[in-house]
PDB file of C-alpha atoms in Angstrom:
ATOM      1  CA  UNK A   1      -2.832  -0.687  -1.956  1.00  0.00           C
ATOM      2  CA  UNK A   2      -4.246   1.710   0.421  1.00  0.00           C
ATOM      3  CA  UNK A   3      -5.037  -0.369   3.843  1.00  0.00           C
ATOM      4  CA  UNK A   4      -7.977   0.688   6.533  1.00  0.00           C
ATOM      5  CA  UNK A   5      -5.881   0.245   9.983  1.00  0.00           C
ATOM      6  CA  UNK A   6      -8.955  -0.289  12.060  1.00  0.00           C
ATOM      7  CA  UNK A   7     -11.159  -3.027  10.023  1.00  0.00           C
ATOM      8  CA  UNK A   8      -7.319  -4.158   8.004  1.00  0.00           C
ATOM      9  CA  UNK A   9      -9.353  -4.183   4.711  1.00  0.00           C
ATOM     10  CA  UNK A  10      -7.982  -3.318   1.607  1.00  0.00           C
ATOM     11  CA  UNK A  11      -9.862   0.093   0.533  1.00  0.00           C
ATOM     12  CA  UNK A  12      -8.195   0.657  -2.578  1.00  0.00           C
ATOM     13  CA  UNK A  13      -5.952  -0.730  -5.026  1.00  0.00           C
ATOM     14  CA  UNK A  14      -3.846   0.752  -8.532  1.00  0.00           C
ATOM     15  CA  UNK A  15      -1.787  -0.876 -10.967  1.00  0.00           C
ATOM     16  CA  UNK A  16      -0.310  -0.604 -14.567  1.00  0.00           C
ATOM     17  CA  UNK A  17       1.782  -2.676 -17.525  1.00  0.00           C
ATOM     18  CA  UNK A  18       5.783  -2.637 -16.520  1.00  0.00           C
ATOM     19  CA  UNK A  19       7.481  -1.820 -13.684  1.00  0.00           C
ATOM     20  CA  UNK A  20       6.737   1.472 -11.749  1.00  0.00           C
ATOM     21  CA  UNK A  21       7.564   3.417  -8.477  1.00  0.00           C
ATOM     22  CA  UNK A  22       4.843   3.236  -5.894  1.00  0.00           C
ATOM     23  CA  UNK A  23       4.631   6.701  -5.126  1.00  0.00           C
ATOM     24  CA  UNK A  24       4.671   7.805  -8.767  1.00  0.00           C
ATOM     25  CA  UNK A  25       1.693   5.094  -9.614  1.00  0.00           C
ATOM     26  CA  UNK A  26       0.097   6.959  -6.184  1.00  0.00           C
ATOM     27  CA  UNK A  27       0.121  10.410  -8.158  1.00  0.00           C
ATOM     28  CA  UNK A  28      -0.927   8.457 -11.466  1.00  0.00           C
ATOM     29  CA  UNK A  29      -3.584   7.035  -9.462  1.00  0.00           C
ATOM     30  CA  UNK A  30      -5.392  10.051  -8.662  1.00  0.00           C
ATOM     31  CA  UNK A  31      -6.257   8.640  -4.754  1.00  0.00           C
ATOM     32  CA  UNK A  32      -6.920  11.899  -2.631  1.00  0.00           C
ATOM     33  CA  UNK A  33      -7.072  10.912   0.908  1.00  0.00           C
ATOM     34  CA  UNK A  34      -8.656  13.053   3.429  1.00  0.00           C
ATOM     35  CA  UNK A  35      -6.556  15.959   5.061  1.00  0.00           C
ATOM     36  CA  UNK A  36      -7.721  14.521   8.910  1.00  0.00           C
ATOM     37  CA  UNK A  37      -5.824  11.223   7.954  1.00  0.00           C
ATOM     38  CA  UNK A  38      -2.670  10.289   8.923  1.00  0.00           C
ATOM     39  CA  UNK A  39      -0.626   8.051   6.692  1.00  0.00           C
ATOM     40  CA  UNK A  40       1.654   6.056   7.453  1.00  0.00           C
ATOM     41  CA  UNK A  41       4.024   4.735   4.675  1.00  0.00           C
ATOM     42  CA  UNK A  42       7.811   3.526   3.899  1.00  0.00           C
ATOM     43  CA  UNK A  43      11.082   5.526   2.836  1.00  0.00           C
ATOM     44  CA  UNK A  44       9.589   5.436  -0.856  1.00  0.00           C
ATOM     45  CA  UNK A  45       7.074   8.210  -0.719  1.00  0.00           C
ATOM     46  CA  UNK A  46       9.679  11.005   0.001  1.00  0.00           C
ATOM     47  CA  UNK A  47       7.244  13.788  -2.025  1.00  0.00           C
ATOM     48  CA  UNK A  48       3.879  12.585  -0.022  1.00  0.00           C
ATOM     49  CA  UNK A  49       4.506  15.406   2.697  1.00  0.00           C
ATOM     50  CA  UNK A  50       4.007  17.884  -0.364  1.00  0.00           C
ATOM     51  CA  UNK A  51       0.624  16.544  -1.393  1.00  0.00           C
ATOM     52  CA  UNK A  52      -0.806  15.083   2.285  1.00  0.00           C
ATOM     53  CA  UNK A  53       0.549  17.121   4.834  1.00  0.00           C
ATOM     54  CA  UNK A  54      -0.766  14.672   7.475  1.00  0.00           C
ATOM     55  CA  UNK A  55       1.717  11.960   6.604  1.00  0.00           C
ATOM     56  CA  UNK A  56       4.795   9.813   8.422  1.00  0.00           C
ATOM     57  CA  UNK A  57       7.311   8.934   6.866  1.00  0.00           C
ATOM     58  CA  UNK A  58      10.886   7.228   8.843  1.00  0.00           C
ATOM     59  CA  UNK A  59      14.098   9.529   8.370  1.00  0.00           C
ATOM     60  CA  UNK A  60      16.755   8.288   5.809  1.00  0.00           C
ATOM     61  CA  UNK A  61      20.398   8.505   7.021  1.00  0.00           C
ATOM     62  CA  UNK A  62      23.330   9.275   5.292  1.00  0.00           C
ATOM     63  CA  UNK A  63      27.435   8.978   5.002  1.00  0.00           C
ATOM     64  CA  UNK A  64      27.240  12.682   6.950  1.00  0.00           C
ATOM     65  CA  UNK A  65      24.277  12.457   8.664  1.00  0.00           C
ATOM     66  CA  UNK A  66      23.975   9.188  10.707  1.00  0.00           C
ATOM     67  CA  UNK A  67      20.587   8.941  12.671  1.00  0.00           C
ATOM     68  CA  UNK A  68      20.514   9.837  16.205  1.00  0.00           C
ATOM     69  CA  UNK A  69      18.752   7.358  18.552  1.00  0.00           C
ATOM     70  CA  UNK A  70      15.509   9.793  18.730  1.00  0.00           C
ATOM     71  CA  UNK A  71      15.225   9.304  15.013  1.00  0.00           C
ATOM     72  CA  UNK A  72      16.039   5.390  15.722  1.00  0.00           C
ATOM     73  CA  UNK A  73      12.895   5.144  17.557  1.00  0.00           C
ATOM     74  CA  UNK A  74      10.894   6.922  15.698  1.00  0.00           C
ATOM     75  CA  UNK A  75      11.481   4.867  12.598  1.00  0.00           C
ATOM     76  CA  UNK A  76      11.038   1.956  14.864  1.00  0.00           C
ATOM     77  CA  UNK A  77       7.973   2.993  15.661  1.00  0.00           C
ATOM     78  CA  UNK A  78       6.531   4.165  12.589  1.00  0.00           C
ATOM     79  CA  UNK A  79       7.824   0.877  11.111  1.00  0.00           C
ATOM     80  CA  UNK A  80       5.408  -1.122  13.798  1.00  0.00           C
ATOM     81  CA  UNK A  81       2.677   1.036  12.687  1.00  0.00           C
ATOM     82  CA  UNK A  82       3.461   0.451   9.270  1.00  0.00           C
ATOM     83  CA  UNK A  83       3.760  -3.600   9.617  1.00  0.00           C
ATOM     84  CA  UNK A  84      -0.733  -4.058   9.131  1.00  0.00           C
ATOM     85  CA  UNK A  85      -0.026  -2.691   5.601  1.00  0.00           C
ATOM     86  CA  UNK A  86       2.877  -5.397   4.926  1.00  0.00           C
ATOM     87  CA  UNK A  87       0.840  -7.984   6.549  1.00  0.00           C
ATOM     88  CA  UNK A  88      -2.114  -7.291   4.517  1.00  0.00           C
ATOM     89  CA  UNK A  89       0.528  -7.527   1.135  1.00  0.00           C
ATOM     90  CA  UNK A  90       1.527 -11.086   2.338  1.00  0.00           C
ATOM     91  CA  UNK A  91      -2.098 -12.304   2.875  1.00  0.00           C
ATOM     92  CA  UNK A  92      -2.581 -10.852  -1.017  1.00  0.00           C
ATOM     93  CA  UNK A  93       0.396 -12.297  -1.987  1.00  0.00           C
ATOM     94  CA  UNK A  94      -0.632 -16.026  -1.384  1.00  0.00           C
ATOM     95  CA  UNK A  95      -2.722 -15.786  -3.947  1.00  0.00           C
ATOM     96  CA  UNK A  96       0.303 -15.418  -6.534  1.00  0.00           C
ATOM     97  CA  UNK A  97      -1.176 -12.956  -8.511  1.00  0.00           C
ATOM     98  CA  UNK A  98       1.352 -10.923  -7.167  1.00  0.00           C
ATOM     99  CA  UNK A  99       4.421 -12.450  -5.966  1.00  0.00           C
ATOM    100  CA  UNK A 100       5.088 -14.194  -9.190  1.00  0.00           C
ATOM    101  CA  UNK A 101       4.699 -13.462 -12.951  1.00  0.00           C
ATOM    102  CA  UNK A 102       1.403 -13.054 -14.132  1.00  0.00           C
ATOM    103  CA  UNK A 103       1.334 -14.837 -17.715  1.00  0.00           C
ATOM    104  CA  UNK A 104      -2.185 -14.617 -18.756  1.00  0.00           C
ATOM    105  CA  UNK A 105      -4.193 -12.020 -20.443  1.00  0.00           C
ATOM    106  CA  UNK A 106      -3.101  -8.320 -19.374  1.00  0.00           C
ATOM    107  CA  UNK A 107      -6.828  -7.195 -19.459  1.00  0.00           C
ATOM    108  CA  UNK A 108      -8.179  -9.095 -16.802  1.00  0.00           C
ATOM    109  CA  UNK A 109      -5.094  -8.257 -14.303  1.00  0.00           C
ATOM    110  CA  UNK A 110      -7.265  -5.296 -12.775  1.00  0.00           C
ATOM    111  CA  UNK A 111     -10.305  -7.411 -12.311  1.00  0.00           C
ATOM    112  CA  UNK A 112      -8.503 -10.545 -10.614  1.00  0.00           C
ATOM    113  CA  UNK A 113      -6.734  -8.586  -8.265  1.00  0.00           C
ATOM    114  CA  UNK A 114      -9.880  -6.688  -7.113  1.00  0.00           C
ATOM    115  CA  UNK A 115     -11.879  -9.945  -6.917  1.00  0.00           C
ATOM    116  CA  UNK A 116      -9.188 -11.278  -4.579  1.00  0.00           C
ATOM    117  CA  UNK A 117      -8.660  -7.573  -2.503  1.00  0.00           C
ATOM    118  CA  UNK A 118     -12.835  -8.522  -2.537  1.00  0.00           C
ATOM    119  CA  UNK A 119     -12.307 -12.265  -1.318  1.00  0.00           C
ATOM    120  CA  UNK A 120      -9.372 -10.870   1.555  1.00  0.00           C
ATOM    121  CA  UNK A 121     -12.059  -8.252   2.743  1.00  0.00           C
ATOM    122  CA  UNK A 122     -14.890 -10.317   3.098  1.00  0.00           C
ATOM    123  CA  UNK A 123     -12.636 -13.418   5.298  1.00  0.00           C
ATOM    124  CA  UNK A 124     -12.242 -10.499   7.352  1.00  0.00           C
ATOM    125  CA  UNK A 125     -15.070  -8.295   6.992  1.00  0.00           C
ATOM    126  CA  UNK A 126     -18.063 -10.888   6.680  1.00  0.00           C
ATOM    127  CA  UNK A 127     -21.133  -8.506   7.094  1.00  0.00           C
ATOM    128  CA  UNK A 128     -19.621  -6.041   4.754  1.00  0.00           C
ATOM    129  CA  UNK A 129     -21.254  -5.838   1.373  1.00  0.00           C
ATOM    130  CA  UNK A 130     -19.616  -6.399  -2.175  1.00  0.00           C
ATOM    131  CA  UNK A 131     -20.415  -2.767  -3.534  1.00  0.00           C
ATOM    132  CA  UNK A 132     -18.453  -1.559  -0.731  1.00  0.00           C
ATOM    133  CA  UNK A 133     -15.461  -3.392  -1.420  1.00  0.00           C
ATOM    134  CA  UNK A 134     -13.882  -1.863  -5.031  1.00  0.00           C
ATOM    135  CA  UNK A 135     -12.235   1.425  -5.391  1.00  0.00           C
ATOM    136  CA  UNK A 136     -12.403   2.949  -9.069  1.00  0.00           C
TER     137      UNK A 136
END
């Protein structure tokens, strides 16, 4: 789900059969986002600063390399940035079309899940209209 920071809609959304990465459903997807915005995202889109150079992503330590307390805060404070999108996720996810198994016809999964992306917008967006509210 790609998440406006300002209005906290839901812009867009992508999904598929199975299990698979977010970042390589993101290149599947074929979302291009605008050079001028920043994105902010987690530890699991490592390759984004190849295709959106405008991006932030929190610095992984390792066994060598522990993280200094400048890179400390900077996750920190990427990660507070970051918490609208997880927010948004939990208000979706109380719908349970996400957070549990979805057992009814495959077909319809990418319709529900926009209708209820469209039904989080408008309790938050009221005025805005229903064309503007699905991403293809």
């Amino acid at each position: 789900m790609l998440v406006d920071k300002k209005s906290k809609a839901v812009i867009c959304t992508s999904f598929t059969n199975g299990r698979r990465h977010d970042f390589r459903l993101f290149k599947e997807s074929g979302v291009r986002i605008h050079p001028d915005i920043k994105t902010v995202t987690d530890t699991g889109y490592q390759g984004l600063g190849k295709i959106h150079s405008n991006s932030a992503l929190p610095k992984k330590k390792t066994k060598k390399n522990p993280l200094t307390k400048e890179d400390k805060r900077n996750n920190r404070a990427l990660s507070s940035q970051r918490v609208l999108n997880e927010h948004v996720i939990g208000m979706i996810k109380r719908f349970k079309i996400v957070s549990d198994r979805y057992r009814n016809r495959r077909k319809r999964f990418g319709l529900r899940f926009n209708l209820i992306a469209a039904i989080y917008n408008m309790e938050i967006t009221p005025t805005m209209p229903i064309a503007n509210l699905f991403c293809r």
